[in-house]
């Protein structure tokens, strides 16, 4: 499949995620914070950060493959 189509689906899936999931994921992936720093910044536990990152990666992977959520 064309790369631009996969990226468009992934971008749409990312925007559809709850704001909190996007910000936590962004802190880890884009701001390069570790899970402990991310948990402190967002007032949650490290386990919640781990779960959120996993949830976002699963959603993006499904979108890339064209799977339904």
Short mmCIF file of C-alpha atoms in Angstrom, two decimals:
data_model
loop_
_atom_site.label_atom_id
_atom_site.label_comp_id
_atom_site.label_asym_id
_atom_site.label_seq_id
_atom_site.Cartn_x
_atom_site.Cartn_y
_atom_site.Cartn_z
CA UNK A 1 0.00 0.00 0.00
CA UNK A 2 1.14 3.52 -0.61
CA UNK A 3 3.12 5.07 2.20
CA UNK A 4 1.12 8.30 2.24
CA UNK A 5 -2.10 6.36 2.76
CA UNK A 6 -0.65 4.47 5.72
CA UNK A 7 0.62 7.70 7.23
CA UNK A 8 -2.74 9.39 6.75
CA UNK A 9 -4.52 6.52 8.51
CA UNK A 10 -2.00 6.64 11.35
CA UNK A 11 -2.37 10.42 11.71
CA UNK A 12 -6.17 10.05 11.80
CA UNK A 13 -5.92 7.27 14.41
CA UNK A 14 -3.56 9.39 16.53
CA UNK A 15 -5.92 12.36 16.46
CA UNK A 16 -8.82 10.08 17.45
CA UNK A 17 -7.05 9.04 20.66
CA UNK A 18 -7.94 10.74 23.94
CA UNK A 19 -5.94 13.92 24.57
CA UNK A 20 -4.30 12.42 27.66
CA UNK A 21 -3.04 9.42 25.65
CA UNK A 22 -1.61 11.72 23.00
CA UNK A 23 0.17 13.93 25.53
CA UNK A 24 1.62 11.03 27.51
CA UNK A 25 2.79 9.35 24.31
CA UNK A 26 4.25 12.65 23.12
CA UNK A 27 6.20 13.09 26.34
CA UNK A 28 7.82 9.69 25.87
CA UNK A 29 8.35 9.67 22.13
CA UNK A 30 8.79 13.31 21.21
CA UNK A 31 10.00 15.00 24.40
CA UNK A 32 12.29 12.03 25.12
CA UNK A 33 11.25 11.72 28.77
CA UNK A 34 11.61 8.40 30.52
CA UNK A 35 8.54 6.73 32.01
CA UNK A 36 9.25 8.00 35.53
CA UNK A 37 9.56 11.62 34.39
CA UNK A 38 6.47 11.25 32.22
CA UNK A 39 4.46 9.86 35.13
CA UNK A 40 5.51 12.79 37.32
CA UNK A 41 4.68 15.32 34.63
CA UNK A 42 1.19 13.90 34.05
CA UNK A 43 0.34 12.94 37.62
CA UNK A 44 -0.02 9.24 37.00
CA UNK A 45 1.85 6.02 37.70
CA UNK A 46 4.62 4.47 35.65
CA UNK A 47 2.26 1.54 34.97
CA UNK A 48 -0.28 3.97 33.48
CA UNK A 49 2.42 5.43 31.25
CA UNK A 50 3.41 1.93 30.10
CA UNK A 51 -0.22 1.02 29.39
CA UNK A 52 -0.83 4.27 27.53
CA UNK A 53 2.24 3.91 25.33
CA UNK A 54 1.27 0.32 24.54
CA UNK A 55 -2.32 1.35 23.74
CA UNK A 56 -1.15 4.11 21.38
CA UNK A 57 1.35 1.84 19.62
CA UNK A 58 -1.33 -0.81 19.13
CA UNK A 59 -3.75 1.77 17.71
CA UNK A 60 -1.09 3.14 15.34
CA UNK A 61 -0.09 -0.36 14.23
CA UNK A 62 -3.71 -1.26 13.49
CA UNK A 63 -4.16 1.95 11.54
CA UNK A 64 -1.00 1.32 9.54
CA UNK A 65 -2.24 -2.15 8.58
CA UNK A 66 -5.74 -0.86 7.87
CA UNK A 67 -7.32 -2.98 10.59
CA UNK A 68 -10.49 -1.87 12.29
CA UNK A 69 -10.09 -0.88 15.97
#
